[in-house]
Coordinates of C-alpha atoms in Angstrom, one line a residue:
Chain A
M238 CA -36.3 141.8 120.8
L239 CA -37.1 145.1 122.4
E240 CA -40.4 145.5 120.6
R241 CA -41.4 142.0 121.5
V242 CA -41.1 142.8 125.2
A243 CA -41.9 146.5 125.3
G244 CA -44.3 146.8 122.4
R245 CA -44.0 149.4 119.7
I246 CA -41.2 151.7 120.6
S247 CA -42.0 155.4 120.7
P248 CA -39.2 157.3 122.3
R249 CA -40.1 160.1 124.6
R250 CA -36.5 161.1 125.4
A251 CA -33.4 161.4 123.3
Y252 CA -29.8 161.2 124.6
V253 CA -27.6 163.8 123.0
G254 CA -23.8 164.1 123.4
N255 CA -21.2 161.6 124.3
E256 CA -20.1 160.1 127.6
F257 CA -16.7 158.7 126.6
C258 CA -14.6 161.3 124.8
Q259 CA -14.0 165.0 125.5
S260 CA -13.2 165.5 121.8
L261 CA -16.8 164.7 121.0
I262 CA -18.4 167.4 123.1
P263 CA -20.7 169.1 120.6
A264 CA -20.2 172.6 119.4
P265 CA -22.8 175.1 120.9
E266 CA -24.5 175.6 117.6
H267 CA -24.7 171.9 116.9
L268 CA -26.2 171.2 120.3
S269 CA -28.8 174.0 120.0
R270 CA -29.8 172.9 116.5
I271 CA -30.4 169.3 117.7
C272 CA -32.2 170.3 120.9
R273 CA -34.5 172.7 119.1
T274 CA -35.4 170.0 116.5
L275 CA -36.1 167.5 119.3
W276 CA -38.1 169.9 121.5
K277 CA -40.3 170.8 118.5
S278 CA -41.1 167.1 118.2
G279 CA -42.1 166.9 121.8
V280 CA -39.0 164.8 122.8
N281 CA -37.2 165.5 126.1
I282 CA -33.5 165.7 126.2
T283 CA -30.8 164.0 128.3
F284 CA -27.4 165.5 127.7
L285 CA -24.4 163.1 128.0
T286 CA -21.0 164.4 129.3
P287 CA -17.7 162.5 129.4
P288 CA -14.8 162.6 131.8
V289 CA -13.2 166.0 131.4
T290 CA -10.1 168.1 132.0
D291 CA -10.4 171.7 133.0
E292 CA -10.5 172.7 129.4
G293 CA -13.4 170.2 128.7
L294 CA -15.2 171.6 131.8
D295 CA -15.0 175.1 130.3
R296 CA -16.6 173.8 127.1
L297 CA -19.4 172.1 129.1
R298 CA -20.0 175.3 131.1
I299 CA -20.8 177.1 127.8
L300 CA -23.3 174.4 126.9
F301 CA -24.9 174.3 130.3
T302 CA -25.3 178.0 130.2
W303 CA -27.3 177.7 127.0
L304 CA -29.3 174.7 128.2
V305 CA -30.3 176.3 131.5
R306 CA -31.8 179.3 129.7
Q307 CA -34.2 177.2 127.7
K308 CA -37.7 176.6 129.0
H309 CA -37.4 172.8 128.9
A310 CA -36.2 170.6 131.7
V311 CA -32.9 168.9 130.8
E312 CA -31.1 166.0 132.4
V313 CA -27.3 166.0 132.4
V314 CA -25.5 162.7 132.7
F315 CA -22.2 163.3 134.5
N316 CA -19.3 160.8 134.3
D317 CA -16.9 163.0 136.2
W318 CA -17.3 164.3 139.8
G319 CA -16.0 167.7 138.7
T320 CA -18.9 168.0 136.3
L321 CA -21.3 167.2 139.2
E322 CA -19.6 169.9 141.3
L323 CA -20.1 172.4 138.5
L324 CA -23.8 171.5 138.0
H325 CA -24.3 171.8 141.7
Q326 CA -22.6 175.1 142.1
E327 CA -23.8 176.9 139.0
F328 CA -26.6 175.1 137.2
E329 CA -29.2 174.0 139.8
K330 CA -31.9 173.9 137.1
L331 CA -30.3 171.1 135.3
D332 CA -31.0 167.6 136.7
P333 CA -27.8 165.6 137.3
V334 CA -27.8 161.9 136.5
R335 CA -24.9 159.7 137.5
G336 CA -23.5 158.1 134.4
R337 CA -22.5 154.5 133.8
L338 CA -18.7 155.2 133.9
L339 CA -19.2 156.0 137.6
N340 CA -21.0 152.7 138.2
K341 CA -17.9 150.6 139.1
I342 CA -19.1 147.1 138.6
L343 CA -16.8 144.6 137.0
R344 CA -17.7 144.5 133.3
D345 CA -15.2 142.0 131.8
P346 CA -17.1 139.5 129.6
R347 CA -14.0 137.3 129.6
V348 CA -14.9 136.4 133.2
T349 CA -18.3 137.8 134.2
P350 CA -20.3 134.8 132.8
L351 CA -18.1 132.5 134.9
Y352 CA -18.3 134.7 138.0
N353 CA -22.1 134.9 137.6
S354 CA -22.7 131.2 137.3
P355 CA -24.7 129.5 140.0
T356 CA -21.7 127.4 140.9
A357 CA -19.4 130.4 141.5
P358 CA -18.6 131.2 145.2
D359 CA -20.9 133.7 146.9
G360 CA -18.1 136.2 147.3
I361 CA -17.5 136.3 143.5
R362 CA -21.1 136.6 142.6
A363 CA -21.5 139.4 145.1
A364 CA -18.9 141.4 143.3
L365 CA -21.3 141.7 140.4
Q366 CA -24.0 143.4 142.5
P367 CA -24.9 147.0 141.6
G368 CA -21.9 148.6 143.4
S369 CA -22.5 150.5 146.6
L370 CA -25.7 152.1 145.5
D371 CA -27.6 150.7 148.4
T372 CA -25.3 152.0 151.1
P373 CA -26.4 154.9 153.2
F374 CA -23.1 156.7 152.5
L375 CA -23.6 156.9 148.8
R376 CA -27.3 157.7 149.2
R377 CA -26.4 160.6 151.4
L378 CA -23.7 161.9 149.1
L379 CA -25.8 161.8 146.0
S380 CA -28.9 163.3 147.6
R381 CA -26.8 166.2 148.8
Y382 CA -26.0 166.8 145.2
R383 CA -29.6 166.3 144.1
V384 CA -28.9 163.2 142.1
R385 CA -32.0 161.1 141.8
S386 CA -31.1 158.9 138.8
V387 CA -28.2 156.6 138.0
E388 CA -27.3 154.7 134.9
S389 CA -25.8 151.3 134.2
D390 CA -24.9 148.8 131.5
V391 CA -27.0 145.7 131.1
L392 CA -26.1 143.2 133.8
A393 CA -27.2 139.6 134.2
L394 CA -29.9 140.4 136.7
G395 CA -30.7 137.7 139.2
P396 CA -34.4 137.0 140.0
D397 CA -33.9 138.7 143.3
A398 CA -32.5 142.0 141.9
D399 CA -34.9 144.7 142.9
F400 CA -34.1 148.3 142.1
R401 CA -37.3 149.6 143.6
R402 CA -35.8 149.4 147.0
L403 CA -33.1 151.9 146.0
S404 CA -33.6 155.6 146.5
F405 CA -32.7 156.2 142.8
A406 CA -34.3 155.6 139.5
V407 CA -32.0 153.2 137.6
S408 CA -31.6 153.3 133.8
F409 CA -29.9 150.8 131.6
Y410 CA -28.2 151.2 128.2
F411 CA -29.3 148.5 125.8
P412 CA -27.7 146.5 124.4
Y413 CA -24.0 147.7 124.3
G414 CA -22.0 148.0 127.5
F415 CA -18.6 149.6 127.9
V416 CA -15.6 147.6 129.1
T417 CA -12.8 150.2 129.3
T418 CA -12.0 153.7 128.1
G419 CA -9.2 156.3 128.3
R420 CA -7.7 159.4 126.8
Q421 CA -5.1 157.6 124.6
C422 CA -7.2 156.9 121.5
M423 CA -5.9 154.4 119.0
M424 CA -8.0 155.4 116.0
G425 CA -7.7 159.1 116.7
S426 CA -4.0 158.7 116.2
L427 CA -4.4 157.4 112.6
R428 CA -3.3 160.6 110.9
L429 CA -0.7 161.6 113.5
K430 CA 3.0 161.1 113.2
N431 CA 4.5 158.3 115.4
G432 CA 5.7 160.4 118.3
G433 CA 2.3 162.1 118.7
R434 CA 0.3 159.0 118.6
F435 CA -1.6 157.6 121.6
Q436 CA -1.1 160.7 123.7
P437 CA -3.8 162.1 126.1
G438 CA -5.7 165.0 124.6
L439 CA -4.5 164.4 121.1
S440 CA -6.1 166.3 118.3
C441 CA -8.1 163.8 116.1
Q442 CA -10.1 164.0 113.0
R443 CA -13.0 161.9 114.5
E444 CA -11.8 158.8 112.9
C445 CA -14.0 156.9 115.3
R446 CA -16.8 157.8 112.9
L447 CA -15.0 155.9 110.1
Y448 CA -13.5 152.8 111.6
L449 CA -13.8 150.3 114.5
T450 CA -11.9 147.2 115.4
E451 CA -13.5 143.9 116.4
H452 CA -11.5 141.7 118.7
R453 CA -12.3 138.2 119.7
F454 CA -10.9 136.7 123.0
S455 CA -8.7 133.8 122.0
G456 CA -5.7 131.8 123.3
T457 CA -7.7 130.5 126.2
T458 CA -9.5 127.4 127.3
L459 CA -12.2 129.3 129.1
E460 CA -15.7 128.9 127.8
T461 CA -15.7 132.7 127.1
K462 CA -13.3 132.1 124.2
G463 CA -14.6 133.9 121.2
T464 CA -16.3 136.7 123.1
A465 CA -16.3 139.8 120.9
F466 CA -15.1 143.3 121.9
Y467 CA -15.6 146.4 119.7
Q468 CA -13.0 149.1 119.9
R469 CA -14.5 152.4 118.8
G470 CA -12.6 155.6 119.4
N471 CA -11.2 155.6 122.9
T472 CA -13.5 153.0 124.2
F473 CA -14.1 149.2 124.1
F474 CA -17.6 147.8 124.1
Y475 CA -19.3 144.5 124.4
C476 CA -22.8 143.1 123.6
P477 CA -24.2 140.7 126.1
P478 CA -25.4 137.4 124.6
P479 CA -29.0 137.2 123.4
D480 CA -30.2 135.1 126.4
V481 CA -28.9 137.7 128.9
L482 CA -30.5 140.6 126.9
D483 CA -33.7 138.7 126.6
S484 CA -33.8 137.8 130.3
F485 CA -32.9 141.4 131.2
L486 CA -35.8 142.8 129.2
E487 CA -38.3 140.2 130.5
R488 CA -37.4 141.1 134.1
A489 CA -36.8 144.8 133.7
E490 CA -40.2 146.0 134.9
K491 CA -40.4 143.5 137.7
N492 CA -36.9 144.4 138.8
G493 CA -37.8 148.1 139.0
V494 CA -35.7 149.3 136.0
S495 CA -37.0 152.8 135.4
R496 CA -35.7 153.4 131.9
V497 CA -34.1 151.5 129.0
V498 CA -31.8 153.6 126.9
Y499 CA -31.8 152.0 123.5
E500 CA -28.7 152.5 121.3
P501 CA -29.1 150.5 118.1
G502 CA -25.5 151.0 117.1
L503 CA -22.2 151.1 119.0
P504 CA -22.0 154.4 121.0
M505 CA -19.5 157.1 119.9
Chain B
M152 CA 8.5 167.3 147.0
K153 CA 8.8 163.8 148.5
I154 CA 9.6 160.4 146.9
L155 CA 7.0 157.8 147.5
A156 CA 8.1 154.2 147.2
P157 CA 6.1 150.9 147.1
L158 CA 6.7 147.7 149.1
N159 CA 5.1 144.3 149.5
S160 CA 7.3 142.8 152.2
P161 CA 8.6 144.1 155.6
E162 CA 12.0 142.9 154.5
E163 CA 12.1 145.8 151.9
T164 CA 11.5 148.6 154.4
Q165 CA 15.1 149.2 155.5
M166 CA 16.4 149.0 152.0
L167 CA 14.0 151.6 150.8
L168 CA 14.5 153.9 153.7
A169 CA 18.2 153.8 153.5
N170 CA 18.1 154.6 149.8
G171 CA 16.0 157.7 149.9
A172 CA 12.4 156.8 150.2
E173 CA 10.6 159.7 152.0
E174 CA 7.1 158.1 152.0
L175 CA 6.1 154.4 151.7
Y176 CA 2.9 152.8 150.5
C177 CA 1.6 149.3 150.5
G178 CA -1.4 147.1 150.6
L179 CA -2.5 144.5 153.1
V180 CA -5.0 141.7 152.2
P181 CA -5.6 139.6 155.3
E182 CA -6.7 135.9 155.0
E183 CA -10.2 136.8 156.2
W184 CA -10.8 139.0 153.1
V185 CA -9.7 136.1 150.7
A186 CA -11.7 133.6 152.7
R187 CA -14.9 135.6 152.3
N188 CA -14.4 137.1 148.9
T189 CA -12.0 134.7 147.2
G190 CA -8.7 135.7 145.5
A191 CA -10.6 136.9 142.4
V192 CA -12.2 139.9 144.2
W193 CA -9.4 142.3 145.0
L194 CA -9.5 144.5 148.1
N195 CA -7.2 147.0 146.3
R196 CA -5.7 147.4 142.9
R197 CA -3.1 144.6 143.3
S198 CA -3.5 140.9 143.5
P199 CA -3.7 139.5 147.1
A200 CA -0.9 137.2 146.3
G201 CA 1.6 139.4 144.5
G202 CA 1.3 143.0 145.6
N203 CA 0.3 142.9 149.2
L204 CA 1.4 142.3 152.8
R205 CA -0.5 139.4 154.3
S206 CA -0.7 140.2 158.0
F207 CA -1.3 143.0 160.5
F208 CA 1.9 142.0 162.2
D209 CA 3.9 142.7 159.0
L210 CA 2.2 146.0 158.5
A211 CA 2.9 147.1 162.0
R212 CA 6.6 146.2 161.5
V213 CA 6.8 148.3 158.3
V214 CA 5.2 151.3 160.1
E215 CA 7.4 151.0 163.1
E216 CA 10.6 151.0 161.1
A217 CA 9.4 153.8 158.8
H218 CA 8.3 156.0 161.7
A219 CA 11.7 155.5 163.3
W220 CA 13.0 157.4 160.1
S221 CA 10.1 159.9 160.4
V222 CA 8.7 158.4 157.1
P223 CA 4.9 158.0 156.8
V224 CA 3.2 154.9 155.5
F225 CA 0.1 154.9 153.4
V226 CA -2.1 151.8 152.8
T227 CA -4.3 151.2 149.8
L228 CA -8.0 150.5 150.0
N229 CA -8.5 151.6 146.4
A230 CA -10.8 149.1 144.6
Q231 CA -12.9 151.0 142.2
G232 CA -16.0 150.3 144.3
Y233 CA -17.2 148.2 147.1
T234 CA -20.6 146.5 147.4
A235 CA -22.9 147.1 150.3
G236 CA -21.9 143.7 151.5
Q237 CA -18.2 144.3 151.3
L238 CA -18.2 147.8 152.9
P239 CA -18.5 146.9 156.6
Q240 CA -15.6 144.5 156.2
V241 CA -13.5 147.2 154.5
L242 CA -14.4 149.7 157.2
E243 CA -13.3 147.2 159.9
L244 CA -10.0 146.6 158.1
A245 CA -9.5 150.4 157.8
R246 CA -10.0 150.7 161.6
R247 CA -7.5 148.0 162.3
Y248 CA -4.9 149.5 159.9
V249 CA -5.1 152.7 161.9
E250 CA -5.5 151.4 165.4
E251 CA -3.3 148.4 165.3
A252 CA -0.6 149.4 162.8
R253 CA -0.7 153.2 163.2
I254 CA -0.6 154.0 159.5
D255 CA -0.6 157.6 158.4
A256 CA -3.0 157.6 155.5
L257 CA -5.4 155.5 153.6
I258 CA -5.4 155.6 149.8
V259 CA -9.0 155.4 148.7
S260 CA -11.2 155.8 145.6
D261 CA -14.8 154.7 146.2
P262 CA -16.9 157.8 147.2
A263 CA -19.1 155.6 149.4
L264 CA -16.0 154.5 151.3
I265 CA -14.7 158.0 151.6
V266 CA -17.9 159.3 153.1
A267 CA -18.0 156.4 155.5
L268 CA -14.4 156.9 156.6
A269 CA -14.9 160.6 157.0
E270 CA -17.8 159.9 159.3
E271 CA -15.7 157.4 161.3
S272 CA -13.0 160.1 162.1
L273 CA -10.3 157.4 162.2
G274 CA -7.4 159.8 162.8
C275 CA -5.5 159.2 159.6
A276 CA -5.4 161.2 156.4
L277 CA -7.3 160.2 153.3
H278 CA -5.5 160.2 150.0
L279 CA -7.5 160.0 146.8
S280 CA -6.3 157.2 144.5
S281 CA -5.6 157.8 140.8
I282 CA -8.4 155.2 140.4
A283 CA -10.9 158.1 141.1
A284 CA -9.7 159.6 137.8
S285 CA -9.7 163.3 139.0
L286 CA -8.9 165.1 135.7
N287 CA -9.9 168.6 136.7
A288 CA -9.7 171.1 139.5
R289 CA -13.4 170.9 140.3
A290 CA -13.2 167.1 140.8
I291 CA -10.3 167.9 143.3
R292 CA -12.6 170.4 145.0
F293 CA -15.4 167.9 145.2
F294 CA -13.2 165.3 146.9
R295 CA -11.6 167.8 149.1
S296 CA -15.0 168.7 150.5
L297 CA -15.4 165.0 151.4
G298 CA -12.2 165.1 153.5
I299 CA -9.5 164.2 151.1
R300 CA -6.1 165.7 151.9
R301 CA -4.1 164.5 148.9
V302 CA -5.1 163.7 145.4
I303 CA -3.1 161.3 143.2
L304 CA -3.5 162.5 139.7
P305 CA -4.2 159.8 137.0
R306 CA -1.4 158.8 134.6
S307 CA -3.3 160.3 131.7
V308 CA -2.9 164.0 132.6
T309 CA -0.4 166.2 130.7
L310 CA 2.1 168.5 132.3
E311 CA 0.1 171.6 131.4
E312 CA -3.0 170.0 133.0
I313 CA -1.0 169.2 136.1
R314 CA 0.2 172.8 136.3
Q315 CA -3.4 174.1 136.0
M316 CA -4.8 171.8 138.6
A317 CA -2.0 172.5 141.0
C318 CA -2.6 176.2 140.5
S319 CA -6.4 175.9 141.1
A320 CA -6.2 173.4 143.9
G321 CA -4.2 175.7 146.2
P322 CA -2.2 174.8 149.3
E323 CA -5.1 173.0 151.1
V324 CA -4.7 169.9 149.0
E325 CA -1.5 168.0 148.2
L326 CA -1.0 166.6 144.7
E327 CA 0.9 163.4 143.9
V328 CA 1.9 162.3 140.4
F329 CA 3.2 159.1 138.8
I330 CA 6.9 159.3 138.1
L331 CA 8.1 155.7 137.3
N332 CA 7.0 152.3 136.1
D333 CA 3.9 150.5 134.8
G334 CA 1.9 152.8 132.6
C335 CA -1.6 152.2 131.4
I336 CA -3.1 152.8 128.0
F337 CA -6.6 153.2 129.5
E338 CA -7.8 155.4 132.3
E339 CA -7.4 152.9 135.1
G340 CA -10.3 154.3 137.0
N341 CA -12.6 153.8 134.1
C342 CA -11.3 150.3 133.1
L343 CA -13.7 147.8 134.5
T344 CA -11.8 144.7 133.6
T345 CA -9.9 142.3 135.8
H346 CA -6.2 141.7 135.9
H347 CA -6.8 138.3 137.5
H348 CA -4.2 135.7 136.4
S349 CA -6.9 133.4 134.8
V350 CA -7.2 135.9 132.0
G351 CA -4.5 138.5 132.5
A352 CA -4.7 142.2 131.9
F353 CA -7.2 143.1 129.1
C354 CA -4.8 145.6 127.5
T355 CA -1.8 143.3 127.2
G356 CA -4.1 140.4 126.1
L357 CA -5.3 142.5 123.2
A358 CA -2.3 141.5 121.1
R359 CA -3.3 137.8 121.4
M360 CA -6.9 138.4 120.4
D361 CA -8.1 137.8 116.8
S362 CA -8.6 141.4 115.6
R363 CA -10.2 142.8 112.5
P364 CA -10.6 146.4 111.5
V365 CA -14.0 147.3 110.2
K366 CA -15.0 150.2 107.9
I367 CA -18.2 151.5 109.4
S368 CA -19.7 152.7 106.2
G369 CA -19.4 149.2 104.8
S370 CA -17.8 150.5 101.6
P371 CA -14.8 148.7 100.1
W372 CA -11.3 149.5 101.5
L373 CA -9.3 152.0 99.4
P374 CA -5.8 150.9 98.3
G375 CA -3.5 151.1 101.4
E376 CA -6.4 152.1 103.7
K377 CA -6.7 148.8 105.5
E378 CA -2.9 148.4 105.7
S379 CA -2.6 151.7 107.5
V380 CA -5.3 150.7 110.1
D381 CA -3.6 147.3 110.5
A382 CA -0.2 149.1 111.1
L383 CA -1.8 151.4 113.6
L384 CA -3.2 148.4 115.5
E385 CA 0.2 146.8 115.6
E386 CA 1.8 150.1 116.9
F387 CA -1.0 150.3 119.5
H388 CA 0.0 146.8 120.8
Q389 CA 3.7 147.9 120.9
R390 CA 2.7 151.0 122.8
I391 CA 0.8 148.9 125.4
N392 CA 3.9 146.6 125.7
M393 CA 6.2 149.6 126.4
L394 CA 3.8 151.2 128.8
T395 CA 3.1 148.1 130.8
N396 CA 6.8 147.3 130.8
A397 CA 6.3 143.8 129.3
D398 CA 10.1 143.3 129.3
A399 CA 10.3 143.7 133.1
T400 CA 7.5 141.2 133.7
Q401 CA 9.5 138.7 131.5
G402 CA 12.3 138.7 134.0
K403 CA 14.6 141.6 133.0
G404 CA 13.4 143.7 136.0
L405 CA 14.3 147.0 134.4
P406 CA 12.4 150.1 135.5
G407 CA 9.6 151.0 133.1
P408 CA 8.1 154.2 131.6
C409 CA 9.0 157.4 133.5
G410 CA 8.6 161.1 133.9
L411 CA 12.1 161.7 135.3
C412 CA 13.0 164.6 133.1
A413 CA 9.7 166.3 134.1
I414 CA 10.8 166.4 137.8
P415 CA 12.0 170.0 137.6
F416 CA 8.7 171.1 136.1
L417 CA 6.7 169.2 138.7
Q418 CA 8.8 170.8 141.5
R419 CA 8.0 174.2 140.0
A420 CA 4.3 173.3 139.7
G421 CA 4.1 172.6 143.5
I422 CA 3.6 168.8 143.3
S423 CA 4.0 167.3 146.8
S424 CA 4.9 163.7 146.0
L425 CA 6.4 161.6 143.2
K426 CA 5.0 158.1 143.1
I427 CA 7.1 155.1 142.1
V428 CA 4.7 152.3 140.9
G429 CA 5.2 148.6 141.4
R430 CA 4.2 147.1 144.7
E431 CA 4.5 143.6 143.2
A432 CA 7.9 144.2 141.6
S433 CA 11.1 142.5 142.8
A434 CA 13.1 144.2 145.6
L435 CA 15.9 144.8 143.0
R436 CA 13.6 146.6 140.7
K437 CA 12.2 148.7 143.5
L438 CA 15.8 149.6 144.5
M439 CA 16.8 150.5 141.0
S440 CA 13.7 152.6 140.6
L441 CA 14.2 154.5 143.8
K442 CA 17.8 155.2 143.0
L443 CA 16.8 156.6 139.6
V444 CA 14.2 159.0 141.0
R445 CA 16.4 159.9 144.0
A446 CA 19.3 160.8 141.7
V447 CA 17.2 163.3 139.7
V448 CA 15.4 164.7 142.7
D449 CA 18.8 165.4 144.3
Q450 CA 19.9 167.4 141.3
V451 CA 16.7 169.4 141.5
R452 CA 17.3 170.0 145.2
R453 CA 20.8 171.2 144.4
E454 CA 19.2 173.8 142.1
I455 CA 21.0 172.5 139.0
P456 CA 19.7 174.3 135.9
E457 CA 16.5 172.6 134.5
A458 CA 17.9 171.8 131.1
A459 CA 20.9 170.1 132.7
V460 CA 18.7 168.0 135.0
Q461 CA 16.6 166.9 132.0
H462 CA 19.7 165.9 130.1
Y463 CA 20.9 164.0 133.2
A464 CA 17.6 162.3 133.6
Q465 CA 17.6 161.1 130.0
S466 CA 21.2 159.9 130.3
L467 CA 20.1 157.8 133.3
R468 CA 17.7 156.0 131.0
G469 CA 20.4 155.1 128.6
G470 CA 20.3 158.1 126.3
A471 CA 17.7 159.6 124.1
S472 CA 16.3 156.6 122.4
P473 CA 13.9 155.3 125.1
C474 CA 12.8 158.9 125.6
V475 CA 10.9 159.3 122.4
P476 CA 7.6 160.9 123.3
G477 CA 4.7 158.5 123.0
R478 CA 6.8 155.5 123.9
M479 CA 8.5 155.4 127.3
C480 CA 7.4 158.8 128.6
Y481 CA 4.6 159.6 131.0
Y482 CA 4.7 163.2 130.1
E483 CA 5.6 165.1 126.9
L484 CA 8.1 167.8 127.9
G485 CA 7.7 169.7 124.6
E486 CA 4.4 171.1 125.8
T487 CA 6.1 173.0 128.7
A488 CA 8.6 174.8 126.5

């Protein structure tokens, strides 16, 4: 689908890291090995960061310190305002990008197709607009912190959606979007004893690399019955239906989408 | 360390004040919000119908009564984000909460709204909702620089993380933590689902979905492997039920998950306020919840030894069995030993 619209795909940028789970922050040697390989191939790097505790922020600081010493420009996607504060105070050379977790648009496929239908009331459809990006308040705040790009999941863009009028470049992850996430990981609890399961900050064996769970919305008369969710690690994802993906790609350029981040498999 | 209690009706005010509430919080969703945005688009984190006051007159009544007891009232405007179209209406409501009802603080989450309110200089404090998911001291510093006076920490932080954040945040910012009722398996600020009654909460609905574990490698399941993943999924559903207090919503009305035995630790850590959750709960459940928290706080204030307070707190919840870590507990006390 992507190649039909965009032609032969030749990636110029790779996304490294993880934006959902602090346990998946890469080790310094792992990150440097990946980065060096990609830079040798002429590929630019965007480094993804998750919501973090103070301990996670300390680990990120080590990685930022290494990244900032390299001769390549690096984007850092922040999904935590503390990470932005750290970048702003100590790592001015790294380009901050607001991540999709901070783009607070309703992403609940049980209802969004209904809320987005032409017959839905205006007030409901308005709730699916791209957040408060086009308010002067957020513009001022983000520009104070040198944020020039923001990211989102694929939305059902209307014909009048125009991201060019925003002061930011807008990137979209394709095709999977996230629905919900948290620190109490189901699969990461697999090898833990009962009392220690589902606790924030648990010590996992990265079971998210081995298993996922597929859930289908049932027990409803809504037309969204059967919608699939994929639980991988601490996060639930969805894949928009083919017609929405198709229409998104067809309109992406016209709507002013600056980048499509292609993830062939479920993130994590 | 104050006790913060919820309400959704002016009739509850006197009851809460007389039983030890030292701060109150509520929401107000006026008709004009519903008329413009429908009942499906929530002004704050609770349904317009169940968890909110409905008129400025009611809000003013609550504030007047509370102020007579020198108790402040905080009002929620903590939707995860507001669109450019909604923001002017939200700002106008904020002005009216302050000017007409004389509230003491707004509980907010959307950075755009926070910047807008700070520029308005409304004359009330700004408290950062747990919806903003501030998990670290730098995030607290970021929001402090925007004019936030108090930060409500998310449910998902551990006691040690609370201690570290309180230590780093310093006296300039107050910290509030969850102490009783209505847990959440996800990070509420990063959960972009609706709790609208047409579909119900995503987390509690999971148990009713058709679910199937998948081995990512595609290789066949080993003996017992799939069974352990199935069992884990079942336990996950039970954990969600415990956290979300499914029994209470089925009419039993009992207080839900808690951090009562952590109150001595929270006092030592310098926490400013203990939040009881459940604006939409019955008056009886609110009263039971408040009495539970007040009983433990009174022990702490009488400087009863910490171990004795913890034992007392657990005895209030009917003994040790509901206090198994990972079930009815917000916080795992073991980490502080």
